[in-house]
PDB file of C-alpha atoms and ligand atoms in Angstrom:
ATOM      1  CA  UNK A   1       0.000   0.000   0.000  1.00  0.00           C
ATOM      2  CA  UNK A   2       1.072   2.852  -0.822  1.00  0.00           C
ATOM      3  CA  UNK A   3       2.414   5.880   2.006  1.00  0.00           C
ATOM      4  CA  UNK A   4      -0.698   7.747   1.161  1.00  0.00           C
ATOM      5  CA  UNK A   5      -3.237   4.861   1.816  1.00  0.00           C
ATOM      6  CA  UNK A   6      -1.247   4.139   4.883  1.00  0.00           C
ATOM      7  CA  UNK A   7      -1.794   7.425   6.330  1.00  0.00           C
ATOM      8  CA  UNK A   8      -5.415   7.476   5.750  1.00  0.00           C
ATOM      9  CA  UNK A   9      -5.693   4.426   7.164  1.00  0.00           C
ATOM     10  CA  UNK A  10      -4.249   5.566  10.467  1.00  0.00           C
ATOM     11  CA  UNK A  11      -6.442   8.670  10.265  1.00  0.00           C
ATOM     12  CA  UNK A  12      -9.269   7.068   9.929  1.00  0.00           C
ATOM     13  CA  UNK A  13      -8.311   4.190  12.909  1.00  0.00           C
ATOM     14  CA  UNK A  14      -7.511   7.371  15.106  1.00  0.00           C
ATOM     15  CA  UNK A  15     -11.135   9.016  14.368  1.00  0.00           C
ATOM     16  CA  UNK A  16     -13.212   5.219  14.601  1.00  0.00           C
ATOM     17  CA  UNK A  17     -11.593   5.594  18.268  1.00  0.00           C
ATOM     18  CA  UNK A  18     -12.394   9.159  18.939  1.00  0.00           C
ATOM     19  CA  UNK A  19     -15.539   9.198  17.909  1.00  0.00           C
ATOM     20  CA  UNK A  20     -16.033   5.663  20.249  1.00  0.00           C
ATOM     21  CA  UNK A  21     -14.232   8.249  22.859  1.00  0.00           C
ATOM     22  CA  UNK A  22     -16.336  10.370  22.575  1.00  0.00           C
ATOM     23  CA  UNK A  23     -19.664   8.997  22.515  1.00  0.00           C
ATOM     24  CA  UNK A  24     -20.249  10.201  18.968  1.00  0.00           C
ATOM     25  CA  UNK A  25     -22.169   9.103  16.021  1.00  0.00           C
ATOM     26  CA  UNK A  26     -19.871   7.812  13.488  1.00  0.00           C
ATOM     27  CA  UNK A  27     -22.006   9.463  10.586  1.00  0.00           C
ATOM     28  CA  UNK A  28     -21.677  12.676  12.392  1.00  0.00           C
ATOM     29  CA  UNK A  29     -17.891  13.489  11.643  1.00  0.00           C
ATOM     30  CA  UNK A  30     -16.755  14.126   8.345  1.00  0.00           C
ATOM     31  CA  UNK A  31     -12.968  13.835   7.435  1.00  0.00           C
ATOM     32  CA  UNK A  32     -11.868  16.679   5.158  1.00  0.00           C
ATOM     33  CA  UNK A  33      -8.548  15.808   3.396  1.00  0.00           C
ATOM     34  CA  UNK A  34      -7.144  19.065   3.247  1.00  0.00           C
ATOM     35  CA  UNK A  35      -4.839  19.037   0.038  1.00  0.00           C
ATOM     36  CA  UNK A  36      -3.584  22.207  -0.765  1.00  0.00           C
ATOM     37  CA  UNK A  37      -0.322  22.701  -2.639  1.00  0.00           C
ATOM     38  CA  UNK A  38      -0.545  18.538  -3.225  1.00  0.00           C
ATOM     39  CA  UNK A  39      -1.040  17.206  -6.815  1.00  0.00           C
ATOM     40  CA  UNK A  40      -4.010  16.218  -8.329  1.00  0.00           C
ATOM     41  CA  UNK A  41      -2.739  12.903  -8.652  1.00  0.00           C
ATOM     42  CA  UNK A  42      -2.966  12.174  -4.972  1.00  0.00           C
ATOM     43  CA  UNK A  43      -6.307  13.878  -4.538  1.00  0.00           C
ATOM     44  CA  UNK A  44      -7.181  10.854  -6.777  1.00  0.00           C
ATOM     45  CA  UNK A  45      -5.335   8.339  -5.301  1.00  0.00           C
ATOM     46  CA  UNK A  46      -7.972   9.033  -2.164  1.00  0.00           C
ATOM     47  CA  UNK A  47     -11.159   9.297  -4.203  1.00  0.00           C
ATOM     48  CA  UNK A  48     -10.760   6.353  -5.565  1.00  0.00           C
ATOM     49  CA  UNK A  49     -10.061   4.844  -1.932  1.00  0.00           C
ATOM     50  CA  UNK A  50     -13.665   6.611  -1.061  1.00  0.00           C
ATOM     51  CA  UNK A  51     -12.430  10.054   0.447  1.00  0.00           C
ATOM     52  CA  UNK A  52     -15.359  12.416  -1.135  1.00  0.00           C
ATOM     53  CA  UNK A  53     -14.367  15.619   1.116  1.00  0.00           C
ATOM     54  CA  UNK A  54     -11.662  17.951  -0.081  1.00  0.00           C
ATOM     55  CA  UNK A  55     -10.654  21.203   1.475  1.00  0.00           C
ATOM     56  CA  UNK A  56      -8.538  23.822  -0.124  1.00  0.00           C
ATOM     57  CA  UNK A  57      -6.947  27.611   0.991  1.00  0.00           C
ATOM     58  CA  UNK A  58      -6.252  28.965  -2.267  1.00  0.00           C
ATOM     59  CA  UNK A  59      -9.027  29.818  -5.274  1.00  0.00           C
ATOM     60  CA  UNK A  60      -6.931  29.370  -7.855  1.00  0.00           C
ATOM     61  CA  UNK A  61      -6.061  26.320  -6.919  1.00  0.00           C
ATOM     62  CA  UNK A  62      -9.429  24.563  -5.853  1.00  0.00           C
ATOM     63  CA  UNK A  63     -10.644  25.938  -9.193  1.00  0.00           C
ATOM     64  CA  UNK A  64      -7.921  24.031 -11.105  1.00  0.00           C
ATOM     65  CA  UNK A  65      -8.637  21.037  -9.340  1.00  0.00           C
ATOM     66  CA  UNK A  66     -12.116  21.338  -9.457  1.00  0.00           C
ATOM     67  CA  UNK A  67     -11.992  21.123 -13.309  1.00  0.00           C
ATOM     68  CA  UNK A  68     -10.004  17.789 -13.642  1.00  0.00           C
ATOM     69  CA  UNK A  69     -11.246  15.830 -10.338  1.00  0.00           C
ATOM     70  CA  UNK A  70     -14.559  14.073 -10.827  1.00  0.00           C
ATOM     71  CA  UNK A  71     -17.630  16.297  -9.828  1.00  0.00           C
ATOM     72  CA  UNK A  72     -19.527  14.401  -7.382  1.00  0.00           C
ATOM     73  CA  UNK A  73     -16.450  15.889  -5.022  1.00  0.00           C
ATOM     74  CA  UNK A  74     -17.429  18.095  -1.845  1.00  0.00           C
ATOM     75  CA  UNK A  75     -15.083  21.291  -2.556  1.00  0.00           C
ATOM     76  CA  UNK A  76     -14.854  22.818   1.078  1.00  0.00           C
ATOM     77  CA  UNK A  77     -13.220  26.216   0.955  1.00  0.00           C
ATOM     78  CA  UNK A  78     -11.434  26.715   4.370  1.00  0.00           C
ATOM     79  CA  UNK A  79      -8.653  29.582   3.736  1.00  0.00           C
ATOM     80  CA  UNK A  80      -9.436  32.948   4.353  1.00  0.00           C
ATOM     81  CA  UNK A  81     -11.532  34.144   1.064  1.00  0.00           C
ATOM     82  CA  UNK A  82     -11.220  37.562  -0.364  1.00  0.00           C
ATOM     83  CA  UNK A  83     -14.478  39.051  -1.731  1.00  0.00           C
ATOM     84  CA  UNK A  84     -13.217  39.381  -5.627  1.00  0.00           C
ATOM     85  CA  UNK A  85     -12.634  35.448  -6.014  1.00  0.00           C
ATOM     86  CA  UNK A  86     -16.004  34.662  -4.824  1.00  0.00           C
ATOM     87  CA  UNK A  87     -17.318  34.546  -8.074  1.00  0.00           C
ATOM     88  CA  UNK A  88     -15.109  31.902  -9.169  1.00  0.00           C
ATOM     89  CA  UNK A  89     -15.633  29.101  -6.847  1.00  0.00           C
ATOM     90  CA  UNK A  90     -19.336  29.680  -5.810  1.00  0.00           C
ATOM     91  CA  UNK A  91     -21.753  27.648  -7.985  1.00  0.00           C
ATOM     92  CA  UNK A  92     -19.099  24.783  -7.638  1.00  0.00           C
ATOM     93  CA  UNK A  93     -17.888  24.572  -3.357  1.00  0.00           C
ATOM     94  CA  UNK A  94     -20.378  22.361  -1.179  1.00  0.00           C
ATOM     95  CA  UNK A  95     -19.680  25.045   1.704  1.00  0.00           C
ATOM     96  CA  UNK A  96     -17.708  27.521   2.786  1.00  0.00           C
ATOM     97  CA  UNK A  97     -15.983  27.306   6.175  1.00  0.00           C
ATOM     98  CA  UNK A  98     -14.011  30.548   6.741  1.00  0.00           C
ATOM     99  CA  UNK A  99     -17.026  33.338   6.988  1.00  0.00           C
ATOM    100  CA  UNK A 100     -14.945  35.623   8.940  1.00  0.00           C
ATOM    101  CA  UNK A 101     -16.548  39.218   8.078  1.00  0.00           C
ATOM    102  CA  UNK A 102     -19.984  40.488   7.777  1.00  0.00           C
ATOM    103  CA  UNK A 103     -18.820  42.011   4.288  1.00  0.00           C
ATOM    104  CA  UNK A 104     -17.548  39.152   3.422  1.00  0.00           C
ATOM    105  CA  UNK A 105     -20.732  37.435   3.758  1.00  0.00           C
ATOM    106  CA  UNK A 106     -22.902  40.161   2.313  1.00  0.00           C
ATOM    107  CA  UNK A 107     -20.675  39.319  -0.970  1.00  0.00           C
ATOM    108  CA  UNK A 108     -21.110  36.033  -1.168  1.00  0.00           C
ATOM    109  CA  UNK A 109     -24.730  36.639  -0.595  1.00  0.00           C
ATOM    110  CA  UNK A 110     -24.988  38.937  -3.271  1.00  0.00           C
ATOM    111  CA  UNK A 111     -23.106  36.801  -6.066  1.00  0.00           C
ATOM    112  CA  UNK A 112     -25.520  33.722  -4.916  1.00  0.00           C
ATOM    113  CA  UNK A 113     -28.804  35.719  -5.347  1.00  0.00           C
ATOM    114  CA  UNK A 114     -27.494  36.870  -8.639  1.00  0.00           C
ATOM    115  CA  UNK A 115     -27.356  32.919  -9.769  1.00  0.00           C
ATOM    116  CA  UNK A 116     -30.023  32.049  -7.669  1.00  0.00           C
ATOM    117  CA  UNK A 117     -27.864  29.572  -5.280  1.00  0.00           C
ATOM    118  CA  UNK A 118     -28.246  29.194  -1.377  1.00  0.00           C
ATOM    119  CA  UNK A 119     -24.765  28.951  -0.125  1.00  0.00           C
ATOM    120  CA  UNK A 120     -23.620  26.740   3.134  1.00  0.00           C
ATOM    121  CA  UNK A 121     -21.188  28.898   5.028  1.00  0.00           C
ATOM    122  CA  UNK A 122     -19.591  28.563   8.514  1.00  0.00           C
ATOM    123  CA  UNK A 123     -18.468  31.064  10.928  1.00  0.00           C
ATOM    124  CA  UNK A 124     -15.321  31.228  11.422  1.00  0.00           C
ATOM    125  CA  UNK A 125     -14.254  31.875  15.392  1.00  0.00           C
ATOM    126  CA  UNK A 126     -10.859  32.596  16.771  1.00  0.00           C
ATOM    127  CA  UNK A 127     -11.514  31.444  19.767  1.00  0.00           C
ATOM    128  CA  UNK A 128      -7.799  30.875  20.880  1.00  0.00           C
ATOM    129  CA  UNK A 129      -7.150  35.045  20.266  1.00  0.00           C
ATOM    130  CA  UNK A 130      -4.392  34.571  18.087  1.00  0.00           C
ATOM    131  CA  UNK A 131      -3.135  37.825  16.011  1.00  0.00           C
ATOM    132  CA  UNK A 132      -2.374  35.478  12.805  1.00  0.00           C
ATOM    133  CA  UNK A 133      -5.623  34.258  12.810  1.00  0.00           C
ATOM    134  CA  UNK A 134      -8.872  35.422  10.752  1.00  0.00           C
ATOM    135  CA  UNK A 135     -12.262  35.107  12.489  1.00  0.00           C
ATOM    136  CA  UNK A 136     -14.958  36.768  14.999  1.00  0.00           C
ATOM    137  CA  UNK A 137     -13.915  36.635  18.636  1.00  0.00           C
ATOM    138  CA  UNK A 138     -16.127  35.089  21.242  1.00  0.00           C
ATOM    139  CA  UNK A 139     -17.197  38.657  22.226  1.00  0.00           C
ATOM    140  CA  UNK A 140     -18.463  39.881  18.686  1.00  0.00           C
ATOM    141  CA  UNK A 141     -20.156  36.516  17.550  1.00  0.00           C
ATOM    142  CA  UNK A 142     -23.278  37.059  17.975  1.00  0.00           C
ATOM    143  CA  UNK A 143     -23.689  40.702  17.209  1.00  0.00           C
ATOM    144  CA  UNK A 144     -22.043  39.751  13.441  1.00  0.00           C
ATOM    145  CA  UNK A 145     -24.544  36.607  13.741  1.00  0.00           C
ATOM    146  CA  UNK A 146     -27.331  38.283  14.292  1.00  0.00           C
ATOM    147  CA  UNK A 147     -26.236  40.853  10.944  1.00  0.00           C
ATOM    148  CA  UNK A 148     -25.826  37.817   9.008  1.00  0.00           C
ATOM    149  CA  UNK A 149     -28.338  35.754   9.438  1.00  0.00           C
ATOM    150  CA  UNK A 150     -30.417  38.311   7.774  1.00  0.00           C
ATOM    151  CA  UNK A 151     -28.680  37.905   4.323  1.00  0.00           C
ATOM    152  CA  UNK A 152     -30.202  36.280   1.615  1.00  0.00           C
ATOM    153  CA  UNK A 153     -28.277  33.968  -1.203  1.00  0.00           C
ATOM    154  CA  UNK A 154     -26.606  32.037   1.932  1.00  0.00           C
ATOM    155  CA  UNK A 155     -27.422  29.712   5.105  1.00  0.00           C
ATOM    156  CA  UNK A 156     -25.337  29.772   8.043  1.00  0.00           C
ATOM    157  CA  UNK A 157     -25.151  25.889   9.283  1.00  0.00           C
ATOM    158  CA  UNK A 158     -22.663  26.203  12.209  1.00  0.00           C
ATOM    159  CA  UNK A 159     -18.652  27.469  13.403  1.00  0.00           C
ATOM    160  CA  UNK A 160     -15.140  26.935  12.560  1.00  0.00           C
ATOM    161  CA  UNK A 161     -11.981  27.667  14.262  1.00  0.00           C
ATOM    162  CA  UNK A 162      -8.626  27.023  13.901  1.00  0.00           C
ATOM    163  CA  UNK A 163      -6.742  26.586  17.047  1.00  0.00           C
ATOM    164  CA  UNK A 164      -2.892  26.971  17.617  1.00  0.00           C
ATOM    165  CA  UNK A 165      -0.771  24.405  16.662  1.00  0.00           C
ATOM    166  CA  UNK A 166       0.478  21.614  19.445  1.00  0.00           C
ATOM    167  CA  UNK A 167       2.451  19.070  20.226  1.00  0.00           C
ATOM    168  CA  UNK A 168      -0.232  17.919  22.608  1.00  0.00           C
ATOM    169  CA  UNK A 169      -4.014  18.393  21.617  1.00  0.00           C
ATOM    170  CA  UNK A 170      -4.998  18.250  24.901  1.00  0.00           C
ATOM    171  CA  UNK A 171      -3.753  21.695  25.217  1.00  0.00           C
ATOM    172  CA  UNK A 172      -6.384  22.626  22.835  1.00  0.00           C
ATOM    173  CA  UNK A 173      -9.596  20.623  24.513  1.00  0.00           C
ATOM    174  CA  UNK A 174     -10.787  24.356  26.314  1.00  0.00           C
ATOM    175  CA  UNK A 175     -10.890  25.745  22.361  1.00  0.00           C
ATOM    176  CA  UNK A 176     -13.208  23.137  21.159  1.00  0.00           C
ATOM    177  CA  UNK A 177     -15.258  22.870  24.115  1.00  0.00           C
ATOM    178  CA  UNK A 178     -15.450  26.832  23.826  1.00  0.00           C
ATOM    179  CA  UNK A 179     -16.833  26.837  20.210  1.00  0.00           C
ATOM    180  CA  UNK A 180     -19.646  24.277  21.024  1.00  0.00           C
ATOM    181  CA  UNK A 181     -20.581  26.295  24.184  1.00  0.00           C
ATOM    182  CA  UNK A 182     -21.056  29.311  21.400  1.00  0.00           C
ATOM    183  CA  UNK A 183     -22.682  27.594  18.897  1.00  0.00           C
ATOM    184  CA  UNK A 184     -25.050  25.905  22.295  1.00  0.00           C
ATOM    185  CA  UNK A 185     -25.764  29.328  22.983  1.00  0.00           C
ATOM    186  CA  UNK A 186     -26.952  30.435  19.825  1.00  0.00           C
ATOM    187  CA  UNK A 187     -29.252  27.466  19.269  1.00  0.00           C
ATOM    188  CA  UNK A 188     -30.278  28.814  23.128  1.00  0.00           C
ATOM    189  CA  UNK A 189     -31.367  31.652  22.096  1.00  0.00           C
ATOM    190  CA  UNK A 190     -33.458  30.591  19.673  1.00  0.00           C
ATOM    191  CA  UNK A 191     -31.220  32.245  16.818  1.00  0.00           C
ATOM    192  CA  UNK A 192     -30.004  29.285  15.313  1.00  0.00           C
ATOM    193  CA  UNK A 193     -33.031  26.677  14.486  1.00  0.00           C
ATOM    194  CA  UNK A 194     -31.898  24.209  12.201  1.00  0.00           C
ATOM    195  CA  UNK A 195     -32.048  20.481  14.172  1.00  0.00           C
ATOM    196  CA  UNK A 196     -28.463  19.923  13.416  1.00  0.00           C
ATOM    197  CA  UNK A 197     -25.156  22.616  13.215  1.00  0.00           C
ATOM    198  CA  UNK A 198     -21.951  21.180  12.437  1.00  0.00           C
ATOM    199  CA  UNK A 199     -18.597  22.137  14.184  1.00  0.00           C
ATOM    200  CA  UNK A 200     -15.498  22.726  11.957  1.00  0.00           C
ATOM    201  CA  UNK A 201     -12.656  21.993  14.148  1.00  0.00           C
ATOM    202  CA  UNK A 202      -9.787  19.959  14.699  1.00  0.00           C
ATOM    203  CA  UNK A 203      -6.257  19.439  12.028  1.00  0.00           C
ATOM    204  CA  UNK A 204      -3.225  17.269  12.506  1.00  0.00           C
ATOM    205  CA  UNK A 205      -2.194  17.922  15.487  1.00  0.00           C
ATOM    206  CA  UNK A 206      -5.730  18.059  17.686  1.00  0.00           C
ATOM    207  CA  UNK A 207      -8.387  16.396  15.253  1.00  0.00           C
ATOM    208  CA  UNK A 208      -8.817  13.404  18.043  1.00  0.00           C
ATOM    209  CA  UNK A 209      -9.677  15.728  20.642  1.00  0.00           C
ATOM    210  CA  UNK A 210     -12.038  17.779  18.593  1.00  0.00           C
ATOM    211  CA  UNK A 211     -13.833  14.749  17.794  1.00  0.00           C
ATOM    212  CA  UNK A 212     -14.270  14.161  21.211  1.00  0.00           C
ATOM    213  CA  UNK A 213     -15.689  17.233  21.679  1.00  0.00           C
ATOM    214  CA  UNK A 214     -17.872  17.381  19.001  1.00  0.00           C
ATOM    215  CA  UNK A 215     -16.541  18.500  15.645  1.00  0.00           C
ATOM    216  CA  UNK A 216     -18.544  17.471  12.969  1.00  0.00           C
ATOM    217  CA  UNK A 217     -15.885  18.439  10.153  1.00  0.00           C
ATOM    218  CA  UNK A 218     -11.912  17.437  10.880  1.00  0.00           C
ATOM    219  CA  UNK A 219      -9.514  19.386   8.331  1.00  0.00           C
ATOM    220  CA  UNK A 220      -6.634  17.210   8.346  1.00  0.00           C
ATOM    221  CA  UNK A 221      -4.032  17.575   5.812  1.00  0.00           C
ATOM    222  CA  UNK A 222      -0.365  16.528   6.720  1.00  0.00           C
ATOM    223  CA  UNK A 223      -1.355  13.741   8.606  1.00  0.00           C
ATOM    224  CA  UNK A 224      -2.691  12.650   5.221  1.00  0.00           C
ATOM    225  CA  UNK A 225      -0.527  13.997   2.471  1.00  0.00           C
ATOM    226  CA  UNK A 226       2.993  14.470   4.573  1.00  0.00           C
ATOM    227  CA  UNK A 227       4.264  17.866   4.898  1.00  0.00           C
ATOM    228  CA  UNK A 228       3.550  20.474   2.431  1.00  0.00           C
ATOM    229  CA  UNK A 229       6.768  22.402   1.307  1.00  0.00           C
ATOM    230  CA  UNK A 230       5.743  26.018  -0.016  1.00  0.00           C
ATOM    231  CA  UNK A 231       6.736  29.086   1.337  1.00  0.00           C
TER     232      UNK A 231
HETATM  233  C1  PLP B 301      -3.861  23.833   6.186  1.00  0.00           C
HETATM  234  C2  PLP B 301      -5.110  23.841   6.999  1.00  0.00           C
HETATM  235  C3  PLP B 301      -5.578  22.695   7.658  1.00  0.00           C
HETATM  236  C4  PLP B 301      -4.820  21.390   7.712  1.00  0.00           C
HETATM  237  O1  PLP B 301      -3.710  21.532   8.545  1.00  0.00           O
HETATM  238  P1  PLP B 301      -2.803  20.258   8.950  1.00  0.00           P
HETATM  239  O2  PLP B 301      -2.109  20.716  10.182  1.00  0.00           O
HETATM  240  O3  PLP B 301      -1.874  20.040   7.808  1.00  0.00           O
HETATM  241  O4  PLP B 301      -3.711  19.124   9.190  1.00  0.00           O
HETATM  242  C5  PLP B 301      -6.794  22.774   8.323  1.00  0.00           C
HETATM  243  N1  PLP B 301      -7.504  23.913   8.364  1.00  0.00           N
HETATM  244  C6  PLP B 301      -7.075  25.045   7.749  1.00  0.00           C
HETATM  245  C7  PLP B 301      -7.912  26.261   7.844  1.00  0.00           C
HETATM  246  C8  PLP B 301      -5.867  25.038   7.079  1.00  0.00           C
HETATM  247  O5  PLP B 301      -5.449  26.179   6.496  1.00  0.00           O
END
């Protein structure tokens, strides 16, 4: 088998015992092989070995792969998006998981109207506070919530974060339990009423905690694909 195969093996062994962990439903956690900067040849080498979820940071680059991958793919966009490259990737992403400005979902709003789409977005929370990192804080959620909500073309279906990277995920348990407790609180307050939300949370270095916790999206992408080299 090939290195590839091997490593999705192992991530999938690690999230079968998470989600037992955990007390979760196995049909509620979605692995997302996050492939950026990887060839299309090894996107393929996992769809053909059932992997159905992609994620990608870079426009250009999901809409290259978009056009040579087979198109019953889930596209999920997960790198900070900037309003101008909306157009190119909308009709064709199953959702969109880094919503981290009210303008930036009044855009995508608009461009969906305009083609008559509904568009699944997340949230996108920096929970942790870190200054590299996109996304609403804790404080400002639900005052941004409340302004999107309102916009047409898109449907808000739950939150993302990214926390820091560590060498041990327990370190990052307090982010993932803090993300449910928001999304918890919206559903609370009657402001989110859809029966299910999903939770975008968890990468290499945490996923198996975030399962535990309730993620119902992992992004993993180097314990899959091996480091990426860029920059
Ligand atoms: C690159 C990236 C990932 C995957 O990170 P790994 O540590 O390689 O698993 C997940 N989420 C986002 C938003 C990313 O940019």
């Amino acid at each position: 088998m090939s290195e590839l195969l091997d490593n999705l093996k192992e991530v999938q062994n690690n999230i079968r015992i998470s989600v037992k962990k955990g007390d979760r439903n196995p049909e509620d956690v979605t692995l997302i092989a996050v492939s950026k900067t990887k060839p299309v040849e090894m996107l393929k080498e996992l769809y053909d070995n059932g992997i159905r979820d992609f994620g990608e940071n870079y426009v250009q680059e999901l809409a290259g792969k978009m056009e040579v991958l087979p198109n019953d793919i889930r596209w999920h966009m997960i790198g900070h998006l900037q309003t101008n490259k909306i157009k190119y990737i909308i009709d064709k992403v199953y959702m969109i998981h880094s919503v981290d400005s009210v303008h930036l979902a009044q855009a995508i709003g608009k461009e969906a109207v305009k083609r008559n789409l509904k568009v699944k977005i997340l949230l996108e929370v920096n929970v942790a506070g870190e200054d590299t990192k996109f996304g609403f804080t804790p404080d400002n959620l639900l005052e941004n919530y409340k302004e999107i909500i309102k916009i047409e073309g898109i449907e808000v279906l739950g939150l993302m974060t990214s926390a820091p990277y560590v060498e041990d995920p327990e370190e990052n348990r307090q982010y993932f339990v803090q993300l449910k407790a928001l999304m918890v609180d919206l559903k609370n307050k009657g402001m989110y009423n859809n029966s299910r939300y999903f939770l975008s949370m968890g990468m290499t270095c945490d996923y198996t905690v975030a399962i535990e916790e309730g993620a119902g999206f992992v992004r993993v992408g180097t314990a899959i694909f091996g480091a990426r080299n860029y920059v």
